[in-house]
C-alpha cells in the first residue's frame, strides 16, 4: 500500500508533467472504485487545467483553474500513467485527455478513489479535516508527540493512527521503530522522552530518504506502486522475517508478528 513517500513521489512526478496543461476531456472507463466516480467530474473539469497538486497524508489534492478540486487516494494498488499512445488496460478507471498526452488512473483492487469538491470545501472534507500533522513538518515534534499521545495503545498502533500523525502505514512504521530501536509492542506510556525523540528523528530521516530515492526511481512516464517498488531494496526490516537482523548481523533473526490485523517486523534483540 502506498504510504507518504510513494504518494509524494507521485505528486512530484505529476507536478512536473501535468500542471498547466489544458484538459480537453475526461473519460470514465470504470466508475467502480471505493466510491463511485461521479459523472460530474468530466463535466466540471473539461477545459480546465491543474494549477497545483498538494499532498496531505496519503491523499493527493488536485486544484484546477476553475472552482473545483479533486481528492485522490491510491488505496492499495492505485497508480497513474502518462502516455501519448493510450491503449486501454484492464482496471483503468478514469482518463484525463490533454492535447498530446493522456493521464490514466488505474486501480486493480479498487480501494482507491477520486472525489470532486468545490475548492474551498476540500480541506474540510471528512477525509482531510481530522488528519494529524505531517511527519516531516515542524508541527510533528517532541512537544506535539508528548502532548497528544494516547497512552492506552502501543507505539506501532499510535504511529499508524492517521489522526495522530498522517501518512505512515505498515511498512514505514516497522522501519521507523527498527531505526529508533524501539520494540513495536511497547505501550506508549512506557516510552521514555529520549525514545520518543529517537522515534521522531527516525521518522523524519527515513521518510526524507525514501522521497529522495523515489525521485530517482521513476522511469518511462509510469508512476505505479510496482515501479516505485516501495523502495524495497532499502527496507531494513519490513518483509525480512527469518532473515538476519541488519543491525545485529549474524545470529539474530527478524521476527514477524500481527498487530491489529497487520504484520509488524522487528528484531527481538536490538529493539527494546
Ligand atoms: Zn537486531
PDB file of C-alpha atoms and ligand atoms in Angstrom:
ATOM      1  CA  UNK A   1       0.000   0.000   0.000  1.00  0.00           C
ATOM      2  CA  UNK A   2       1.451   3.365  -0.990  1.00  0.00           C
ATOM      3  CA  UNK A   3       2.497   5.416   2.019  1.00  0.00           C
ATOM      4  CA  UNK A   4       3.661   9.015   2.345  1.00  0.00           C
ATOM      5  CA  UNK A   5       6.937   8.710   0.354  1.00  0.00           C
ATOM      6  CA  UNK A   6       5.272   6.867  -2.526  1.00  0.00           C
ATOM      7  CA  UNK A   7       2.390   9.355  -2.691  1.00  0.00           C
ATOM      8  CA  UNK A   8       4.848  12.258  -2.505  1.00  0.00           C
ATOM      9  CA  UNK A   9       6.858  10.721  -5.355  1.00  0.00           C
ATOM     10  CA  UNK A  10       3.697  10.504  -7.458  1.00  0.00           C
ATOM     11  CA  UNK A  11       2.935  14.143  -6.605  1.00  0.00           C
ATOM     12  CA  UNK A  12       6.376  15.310  -7.694  1.00  0.00           C
ATOM     13  CA  UNK A  13       6.085  13.378 -10.955  1.00  0.00           C
ATOM     14  CA  UNK A  14       2.622  14.760 -11.745  1.00  0.00           C
ATOM     15  CA  UNK A  15       3.657  18.286 -10.774  1.00  0.00           C
ATOM     16  CA  UNK A  16       6.453  18.138 -13.336  1.00  0.00           C
ATOM     17  CA  UNK A  17       4.303  16.646 -16.071  1.00  0.00           C
ATOM     18  CA  UNK A  18       0.654  17.709 -15.998  1.00  0.00           C
ATOM     19  CA  UNK A  19       0.438  21.141 -14.370  1.00  0.00           C
ATOM     20  CA  UNK A  20      -0.988  23.914 -16.573  1.00  0.00           C
ATOM     21  CA  UNK A  21      -1.951  21.545 -19.389  1.00  0.00           C
ATOM     22  CA  UNK A  22      -5.442  22.029 -20.730  1.00  0.00           C
ATOM     23  CA  UNK A  23      -7.824  19.100 -20.197  1.00  0.00           C
ATOM     24  CA  UNK A  24      -9.749  18.618 -23.430  1.00  0.00           C
ATOM     25  CA  UNK A  25     -11.997  15.946 -21.987  1.00  0.00           C
ATOM     26  CA  UNK A  26     -12.239  13.281 -19.321  1.00  0.00           C
ATOM     27  CA  UNK A  27     -13.446   9.746 -19.870  1.00  0.00           C
ATOM     28  CA  UNK A  28     -14.662   7.466 -17.118  1.00  0.00           C
ATOM     29  CA  UNK A  29     -13.739   3.917 -18.138  1.00  0.00           C
ATOM     30  CA  UNK A  30     -14.921   2.185 -14.985  1.00  0.00           C
ATOM     31  CA  UNK A  31     -16.572   4.139 -12.190  1.00  0.00           C
ATOM     32  CA  UNK A  32     -16.333   1.292  -9.736  1.00  0.00           C
ATOM     33  CA  UNK A  33     -13.854   2.336  -7.024  1.00  0.00           C
ATOM     34  CA  UNK A  34     -14.135   2.607  -3.217  1.00  0.00           C
ATOM     35  CA  UNK A  35     -16.651   5.356  -4.007  1.00  0.00           C
ATOM     36  CA  UNK A  36     -18.339   5.534  -7.430  1.00  0.00           C
ATOM     37  CA  UNK A  37     -16.633   8.067  -9.693  1.00  0.00           C
ATOM     38  CA  UNK A  38     -19.038  10.970 -10.131  1.00  0.00           C
ATOM     39  CA  UNK A  39     -20.347  11.793 -13.611  1.00  0.00           C
ATOM     40  CA  UNK A  40     -19.856  15.421 -12.616  1.00  0.00           C
ATOM     41  CA  UNK A  41     -16.078  15.120 -12.986  1.00  0.00           C
ATOM     42  CA  UNK A  42     -15.940  15.150 -16.823  1.00  0.00           C
ATOM     43  CA  UNK A  43     -18.497  17.971 -16.959  1.00  0.00           C
ATOM     44  CA  UNK A  44     -16.966  20.222 -14.282  1.00  0.00           C
ATOM     45  CA  UNK A  45     -13.306  19.831 -15.251  1.00  0.00           C
ATOM     46  CA  UNK A  46     -13.475  19.988 -19.022  1.00  0.00           C
ATOM     47  CA  UNK A  47     -11.334  22.781 -20.473  1.00  0.00           C
ATOM     48  CA  UNK A  48      -9.702  23.469 -17.126  1.00  0.00           C
ATOM     49  CA  UNK A  49      -6.097  22.973 -16.045  1.00  0.00           C
ATOM     50  CA  UNK A  50      -4.496  21.610 -12.915  1.00  0.00           C
ATOM     51  CA  UNK A  51      -2.836  24.580 -11.257  1.00  0.00           C
ATOM     52  CA  UNK A  52      -1.497  22.884  -8.121  1.00  0.00           C
ATOM     53  CA  UNK A  53      -1.021  19.391  -6.739  1.00  0.00           C
ATOM     54  CA  UNK A  54      -0.794  19.057  -2.983  1.00  0.00           C
ATOM     55  CA  UNK A  55      -0.399  16.091  -0.690  1.00  0.00           C
ATOM     56  CA  UNK A  56      -1.928  15.610   2.743  1.00  0.00           C
ATOM     57  CA  UNK A  57      -1.017  12.312   4.423  1.00  0.00           C
ATOM     58  CA  UNK A  58      -1.651   9.662   1.788  1.00  0.00           C
ATOM     59  CA  UNK A  59      -4.070  11.893  -0.172  1.00  0.00           C
ATOM     60  CA  UNK A  60      -3.395  13.875  -3.329  1.00  0.00           C
ATOM     61  CA  UNK A  61      -5.281  17.122  -3.891  1.00  0.00           C
ATOM     62  CA  UNK A  62      -5.517  18.500  -7.441  1.00  0.00           C
ATOM     63  CA  UNK A  63      -6.563  22.147  -7.646  1.00  0.00           C
ATOM     64  CA  UNK A  64      -7.987  23.273 -11.014  1.00  0.00           C
ATOM     65  CA  UNK A  65      -8.101  26.598 -12.789  1.00  0.00           C
ATOM     66  CA  UNK A  66     -11.834  26.869 -12.075  1.00  0.00           C
ATOM     67  CA  UNK A  67     -13.696  26.393  -8.753  1.00  0.00           C
ATOM     68  CA  UNK A  68     -13.064  22.696  -8.422  1.00  0.00           C
ATOM     69  CA  UNK A  69     -10.623  20.263  -6.868  1.00  0.00           C
ATOM     70  CA  UNK A  70     -10.136  16.503  -6.928  1.00  0.00           C
ATOM     71  CA  UNK A  71      -9.199  14.343  -3.987  1.00  0.00           C
ATOM     72  CA  UNK A  72      -7.342  11.141  -4.893  1.00  0.00           C
ATOM     73  CA  UNK A  73      -6.474   8.217  -2.674  1.00  0.00           C
ATOM     74  CA  UNK A  74      -4.355   5.459  -4.208  1.00  0.00           C
ATOM     75  CA  UNK A  75      -5.808   2.764  -1.960  1.00  0.00           C
ATOM     76  CA  UNK A  76      -3.698  -0.373  -2.154  1.00  0.00           C
ATOM     77  CA  UNK A  77      -2.882  -0.610  -5.846  1.00  0.00           C
ATOM     78  CA  UNK A  78      -3.833   2.716  -7.442  1.00  0.00           C
ATOM     79  CA  UNK A  79      -1.342   4.301  -9.840  1.00  0.00           C
ATOM     80  CA  UNK A  80      -1.126   6.882 -12.604  1.00  0.00           C
ATOM     81  CA  UNK A  81       0.398   6.531 -16.014  1.00  0.00           C
ATOM     82  CA  UNK A  82       1.029   9.264 -18.536  1.00  0.00           C
ATOM     83  CA  UNK A  83       1.184   8.265 -22.174  1.00  0.00           C
ATOM     84  CA  UNK A  84       0.885   9.732 -25.662  1.00  0.00           C
ATOM     85  CA  UNK A  85      -0.449   6.485 -27.126  1.00  0.00           C
ATOM     86  CA  UNK A  86      -3.317   5.317 -24.961  1.00  0.00           C
ATOM     87  CA  UNK A  87      -4.239   1.681 -25.020  1.00  0.00           C
ATOM     88  CA  UNK A  88      -6.938   0.742 -22.576  1.00  0.00           C
ATOM     89  CA  UNK A  89      -5.764  -1.611 -19.842  1.00  0.00           C
ATOM     90  CA  UNK A  90      -7.834  -3.681 -17.509  1.00  0.00           C
ATOM     91  CA  UNK A  91      -8.676  -1.704 -14.337  1.00  0.00           C
ATOM     92  CA  UNK A  92      -8.259   1.707 -15.973  1.00  0.00           C
ATOM     93  CA  UNK A  93     -10.841   3.890 -14.225  1.00  0.00           C
ATOM     94  CA  UNK A  94     -10.528   7.464 -15.423  1.00  0.00           C
ATOM     95  CA  UNK A  95      -8.626   9.106 -18.282  1.00  0.00           C
ATOM     96  CA  UNK A  96      -7.693  12.810 -18.449  1.00  0.00           C
ATOM     97  CA  UNK A  97      -7.134  13.792 -22.069  1.00  0.00           C
ATOM     98  CA  UNK A  98      -4.677  16.615 -22.774  1.00  0.00           C
ATOM     99  CA  UNK A  99      -3.831  17.770 -26.284  1.00  0.00           C
ATOM    100  CA  UNK A 100      -0.816  15.474 -26.590  1.00  0.00           C
ATOM    101  CA  UNK A 101      -0.973  13.042 -23.700  1.00  0.00           C
ATOM    102  CA  UNK A 102      -3.373  11.175 -21.524  1.00  0.00           C
ATOM    103  CA  UNK A 103      -3.207  10.665 -17.786  1.00  0.00           C
ATOM    104  CA  UNK A 104      -4.808   7.451 -16.615  1.00  0.00           C
ATOM    105  CA  UNK A 105      -5.713   6.284 -13.126  1.00  0.00           C
ATOM    106  CA  UNK A 106      -5.636   2.501 -12.799  1.00  0.00           C
ATOM    107  CA  UNK A 107      -6.538   0.540  -9.662  1.00  0.00           C
ATOM    108  CA  UNK A 108      -6.709  -3.244  -9.678  1.00  0.00           C
ATOM    109  CA  UNK A 109      -8.082  -3.747  -6.187  1.00  0.00           C
ATOM    110  CA  UNK A 110     -10.392  -0.711  -6.240  1.00  0.00           C
ATOM    111  CA  UNK A 111      -9.626   0.522  -2.707  1.00  0.00           C
ATOM    112  CA  UNK A 112      -8.587   3.877  -4.134  1.00  0.00           C
ATOM    113  CA  UNK A 113     -10.949   6.686  -5.023  1.00  0.00           C
ATOM    114  CA  UNK A 114     -11.351  10.076  -6.635  1.00  0.00           C
ATOM    115  CA  UNK A 115     -13.898  12.647  -5.472  1.00  0.00           C
ATOM    116  CA  UNK A 116     -14.722  16.114  -6.746  1.00  0.00           C
ATOM    117  CA  UNK A 117     -15.147  19.092  -4.393  1.00  0.00           C
ATOM    118  CA  UNK A 118     -15.532  22.820  -4.573  1.00  0.00           C
ATOM    119  CA  UNK A 119     -12.022  24.120  -3.836  1.00  0.00           C
ATOM    120  CA  UNK A 120     -12.893  25.754  -0.536  1.00  0.00           C
ATOM    121  CA  UNK A 121     -14.584  22.601   0.716  1.00  0.00           C
ATOM    122  CA  UNK A 122     -11.845  20.060   0.089  1.00  0.00           C
ATOM    123  CA  UNK A 123      -9.764  20.845   3.181  1.00  0.00           C
ATOM    124  CA  UNK A 124     -12.761  20.475   5.456  1.00  0.00           C
ATOM    125  CA  UNK A 125     -13.854  17.192   3.863  1.00  0.00           C
ATOM    126  CA  UNK A 126     -14.204  14.260   6.247  1.00  0.00           C
ATOM    127  CA  UNK A 127     -11.123  12.618   4.703  1.00  0.00           C
ATOM    128  CA  UNK A 128      -8.814  15.549   5.368  1.00  0.00           C
ATOM    129  CA  UNK A 129     -10.056  17.582   8.299  1.00  0.00           C
ATOM    130  CA  UNK A 130      -9.038  15.241  11.140  1.00  0.00           C
ATOM    131  CA  UNK A 131      -5.645  14.198   9.818  1.00  0.00           C
ATOM    132  CA  UNK A 132      -2.754  14.610  12.220  1.00  0.00           C
ATOM    133  CA  UNK A 133       0.276  16.739  11.343  1.00  0.00           C
ATOM    134  CA  UNK A 134       2.603  15.849   8.505  1.00  0.00           C
ATOM    135  CA  UNK A 135       5.521  13.893   9.968  1.00  0.00           C
ATOM    136  CA  UNK A 136       8.013  15.995   8.008  1.00  0.00           C
ATOM    137  CA  UNK A 137       6.559  19.271   9.241  1.00  0.00           C
ATOM    138  CA  UNK A 138       7.825  21.232  12.213  1.00  0.00           C
ATOM    139  CA  UNK A 139       4.460  20.628  13.882  1.00  0.00           C
ATOM    140  CA  UNK A 140       5.431  16.997  14.401  1.00  0.00           C
ATOM    141  CA  UNK A 141       7.937  17.498  17.193  1.00  0.00           C
ATOM    142  CA  UNK A 142       8.589  16.248  20.692  1.00  0.00           C
ATOM    143  CA  UNK A 143       6.163  18.684  22.252  1.00  0.00           C
ATOM    144  CA  UNK A 144       3.335  17.582  19.966  1.00  0.00           C
ATOM    145  CA  UNK A 145       4.159  13.914  20.422  1.00  0.00           C
ATOM    146  CA  UNK A 146       4.272  14.233  24.192  1.00  0.00           C
ATOM    147  CA  UNK A 147       1.026  16.177  24.452  1.00  0.00           C
ATOM    148  CA  UNK A 148      -1.077  14.118  22.075  1.00  0.00           C
ATOM    149  CA  UNK A 149      -0.086  10.536  22.533  1.00  0.00           C
ATOM    150  CA  UNK A 150      -2.708   8.032  23.509  1.00  0.00           C
ATOM    151  CA  UNK A 151      -1.238   6.239  26.475  1.00  0.00           C
ATOM    152  CA  UNK A 152      -3.571   3.273  26.225  1.00  0.00           C
ATOM    153  CA  UNK A 153      -2.173   1.893  22.989  1.00  0.00           C
ATOM    154  CA  UNK A 154       1.155   0.545  21.753  1.00  0.00           C
ATOM    155  CA  UNK A 155       3.652   2.587  19.762  1.00  0.00           C
ATOM    156  CA  UNK A 156       3.054   0.822  16.408  1.00  0.00           C
ATOM    157  CA  UNK A 157      -0.686   1.443  16.554  1.00  0.00           C
ATOM    158  CA  UNK A 158      -0.139   5.035  17.640  1.00  0.00           C
ATOM    159  CA  UNK A 159       2.072   5.741  14.602  1.00  0.00           C
ATOM    160  CA  UNK A 160      -0.471   4.022  12.342  1.00  0.00           C
ATOM    161  CA  UNK A 161      -3.249   6.319  13.602  1.00  0.00           C
ATOM    162  CA  UNK A 162      -3.744   8.932  10.848  1.00  0.00           C
ATOM    163  CA  UNK A 163      -5.316  11.351  13.312  1.00  0.00           C
ATOM    164  CA  UNK A 164      -2.134  11.324  15.396  1.00  0.00           C
ATOM    165  CA  UNK A 165       0.316  11.641  12.509  1.00  0.00           C
ATOM    166  CA  UNK A 166      -0.642  11.399   8.845  1.00  0.00           C
ATOM    167  CA  UNK A 167       0.857   9.336   6.040  1.00  0.00           C
ATOM    168  CA  UNK A 168       2.524   6.457   7.888  1.00  0.00           C
ATOM    169  CA  UNK A 169       1.485   2.872   7.184  1.00  0.00           C
ATOM    170  CA  UNK A 170       2.583  -0.623   7.934  1.00  0.00           C
ATOM    171  CA  UNK A 171       5.904  -0.584   6.112  1.00  0.00           C
ATOM    172  CA  UNK A 172       7.319   2.685   7.381  1.00  0.00           C
ATOM    173  CA  UNK A 173       6.110   2.077  10.954  1.00  0.00           C
ATOM    174  CA  UNK A 174       8.203  -1.110  11.090  1.00  0.00           C
ATOM    175  CA  UNK A 175      11.155   0.741   9.549  1.00  0.00           C
ATOM    176  CA  UNK A 176      10.902   3.727  11.900  1.00  0.00           C
ATOM    177  CA  UNK A 177      10.732   1.558  15.021  1.00  0.00           C
ATOM    178  CA  UNK A 178      13.660  -0.556  13.817  1.00  0.00           C
ATOM    179  CA  UNK A 179      15.729   2.561  13.199  1.00  0.00           C
ATOM    180  CA  UNK A 180      14.867   4.010  16.599  1.00  0.00           C
ATOM    181  CA  UNK A 181      15.451   0.634  18.310  1.00  0.00           C
ATOM    182  CA  UNK A 182      12.034   0.604  19.942  1.00  0.00           C
ATOM    183  CA  UNK A 183      10.012  -2.605  20.136  1.00  0.00           C
ATOM    184  CA  UNK A 184       6.689  -2.169  18.287  1.00  0.00           C
ATOM    185  CA  UNK A 185       4.662  -3.763  21.094  1.00  0.00           C
ATOM    186  CA  UNK A 186       5.838  -1.257  23.731  1.00  0.00           C
ATOM    187  CA  UNK A 187       2.984   0.508  25.441  1.00  0.00           C
ATOM    188  CA  UNK A 188       3.085   4.212  24.752  1.00  0.00           C
ATOM    189  CA  UNK A 189       3.024   5.058  28.454  1.00  0.00           C
ATOM    190  CA  UNK A 190       6.271   3.114  28.999  1.00  0.00           C
ATOM    191  CA  UNK A 191       8.239   5.194  26.481  1.00  0.00           C
ATOM    192  CA  UNK A 192      10.908   7.499  27.818  1.00  0.00           C
ATOM    193  CA  UNK A 193      11.411  11.001  26.441  1.00  0.00           C
ATOM    194  CA  UNK A 194      14.660  10.047  24.741  1.00  0.00           C
ATOM    195  CA  UNK A 195      12.859   7.178  22.972  1.00  0.00           C
ATOM    196  CA  UNK A 196      10.119   9.493  21.738  1.00  0.00           C
ATOM    197  CA  UNK A 197      12.792  11.827  20.395  1.00  0.00           C
ATOM    198  CA  UNK A 198      14.517   8.941  18.622  1.00  0.00           C
ATOM    199  CA  UNK A 199      11.230   7.852  17.013  1.00  0.00           C
ATOM    200  CA  UNK A 200      10.572  11.387  15.717  1.00  0.00           C
ATOM    201  CA  UNK A 201      14.127  11.641  14.371  1.00  0.00           C
ATOM    202  CA  UNK A 202      13.928   8.232  12.668  1.00  0.00           C
ATOM    203  CA  UNK A 203      10.548   9.033  11.108  1.00  0.00           C
ATOM    204  CA  UNK A 204      11.844  12.243   9.547  1.00  0.00           C
ATOM    205  CA  UNK A 205      15.103  10.667   8.377  1.00  0.00           C
ATOM    206  CA  UNK A 206      13.504   7.573   6.785  1.00  0.00           C
ATOM    207  CA  UNK A 207      10.714   9.494   5.052  1.00  0.00           C
ATOM    208  CA  UNK A 208      13.128  12.083   3.683  1.00  0.00           C
ATOM    209  CA  UNK A 209      15.492   9.425   2.332  1.00  0.00           C
ATOM    210  CA  UNK A 210      12.652   7.460   0.752  1.00  0.00           C
ATOM    211  CA  UNK A 211      11.288  10.538  -1.017  1.00  0.00           C
ATOM    212  CA  UNK A 212      14.781  11.278  -2.293  1.00  0.00           C
ATOM    213  CA  UNK A 213      15.102   7.739  -3.625  1.00  0.00           C
ATOM    214  CA  UNK A 214      11.631   7.883  -5.165  1.00  0.00           C
ATOM    215  CA  UNK A 215      12.608  10.778  -7.349  1.00  0.00           C
ATOM    216  CA  UNK A 216      15.331   8.686  -8.922  1.00  0.00           C
ATOM    217  CA  UNK A 217      13.197   5.547  -9.316  1.00  0.00           C
ATOM    218  CA  UNK A 218      10.545   6.876 -11.686  1.00  0.00           C
ATOM    219  CA  UNK A 219      11.042   5.814 -15.267  1.00  0.00           C
ATOM    220  CA  UNK A 220       9.203   5.854 -18.560  1.00  0.00           C
ATOM    221  CA  UNK A 221       6.295   8.050 -17.555  1.00  0.00           C
ATOM    222  CA  UNK A 222       4.811   5.326 -15.405  1.00  0.00           C
ATOM    223  CA  UNK A 223       4.151   6.010 -11.789  1.00  0.00           C
ATOM    224  CA  UNK A 224       2.937   2.799 -10.357  1.00  0.00           C
ATOM    225  CA  UNK A 225       3.404   1.238  -6.999  1.00  0.00           C
ATOM    226  CA  UNK A 226       5.242  -1.544  -8.797  1.00  0.00           C
ATOM    227  CA  UNK A 227       7.616   0.872 -10.489  1.00  0.00           C
ATOM    228  CA  UNK A 228       8.269   2.746  -7.287  1.00  0.00           C
ATOM    229  CA  UNK A 229       8.589  -0.654  -5.673  1.00  0.00           C
ATOM    230  CA  UNK A 230       8.207   0.834  -2.219  1.00  0.00           C
ATOM    231  CA  UNK A 231      11.934   1.475  -2.346  1.00  0.00           C
ATOM    232  CA  UNK A 232      12.100  -2.167  -1.378  1.00  0.00           C
ATOM    233  CA  UNK A 233      15.847  -2.508  -1.697  1.00  0.00           C
ATOM    234  CA  UNK A 234      16.237  -0.020   1.073  1.00  0.00           C
ATOM    235  CA  UNK A 235      13.977  -1.587   3.645  1.00  0.00           C
ATOM    236  CA  UNK A 236      15.919  -2.684   6.723  1.00  0.00           C
ATOM    237  CA  UNK A 237      13.350  -4.835   8.497  1.00  0.00           C
ATOM    238  CA  UNK A 238       9.986  -4.946   6.692  1.00  0.00           C
ATOM    239  CA  UNK A 239       9.431  -8.245   4.871  1.00  0.00           C
ATOM    240  CA  UNK A 240      12.627  -9.774   6.323  1.00  0.00           C
ATOM    241  CA  UNK A 241      11.074 -12.399   8.584  1.00  0.00           C
ATOM    242  CA  UNK A 242      13.599 -15.136   9.374  1.00  0.00           C
ATOM    243  CA  UNK A 243      16.488 -13.135   7.885  1.00  0.00           C
ATOM    244  CA  UNK A 244      19.427 -11.880   9.907  1.00  0.00           C
ATOM    245  CA  UNK A 245      18.909  -8.540  11.591  1.00  0.00           C
ATOM    246  CA  UNK A 246      20.756  -5.880   9.603  1.00  0.00           C
ATOM    247  CA  UNK A 247      21.978  -4.333  12.851  1.00  0.00           C
ATOM    248  CA  UNK A 248      22.881  -7.411  14.957  1.00  0.00           C
ATOM    249  CA  UNK A 249      24.092  -9.252  11.828  1.00  0.00           C
ATOM    250  CA  UNK A 250      24.846 -12.934  12.317  1.00  0.00           C
ATOM    251  CA  UNK A 251      22.738 -14.837  14.756  1.00  0.00           C
ATOM    252  CA  UNK A 252      19.620 -12.803  15.450  1.00  0.00           C
ATOM    253  CA  UNK A 253      16.636 -13.248  13.157  1.00  0.00           C
ATOM    254  CA  UNK A 254      13.884 -10.782  12.312  1.00  0.00           C
ATOM    255  CA  UNK A 255      10.514 -11.745  13.758  1.00  0.00           C
ATOM    256  CA  UNK A 256       7.069 -11.122  12.284  1.00  0.00           C
ATOM    257  CA  UNK A 257       4.036 -10.583  14.493  1.00  0.00           C
ATOM    258  CA  UNK A 258       0.466  -9.460  13.973  1.00  0.00           C
ATOM    259  CA  UNK A 259      -0.717  -6.160  15.467  1.00  0.00           C
ATOM    260  CA  UNK A 260      -4.332  -5.112  14.912  1.00  0.00           C
ATOM    261  CA  UNK A 261      -4.520  -7.396  11.885  1.00  0.00           C
ATOM    262  CA  UNK A 262      -1.353  -6.005  10.256  1.00  0.00           C
ATOM    263  CA  UNK A 263       2.131  -7.507  10.080  1.00  0.00           C
ATOM    264  CA  UNK A 264       4.933  -5.962  12.080  1.00  0.00           C
ATOM    265  CA  UNK A 265       8.584  -6.892  11.640  1.00  0.00           C
ATOM    266  CA  UNK A 266      11.218  -6.317  14.326  1.00  0.00           C
ATOM    267  CA  UNK A 267      14.391  -7.625  15.912  1.00  0.00           C
ATOM    268  CA  UNK A 268      13.946  -9.204  19.340  1.00  0.00           C
ATOM    269  CA  UNK A 269      17.498  -8.330  20.286  1.00  0.00           C
ATOM    270  CA  UNK A 270      18.156  -4.706  19.424  1.00  0.00           C
ATOM    271  CA  UNK A 271      14.650  -3.241  19.638  1.00  0.00           C
ATOM    272  CA  UNK A 272      13.861  -2.831  23.318  1.00  0.00           C
TER     273      UNK A 272
HETATM  274 ZN1  LIG B   1      18.887  -6.633  15.786  1.00  0.00          ZN
END
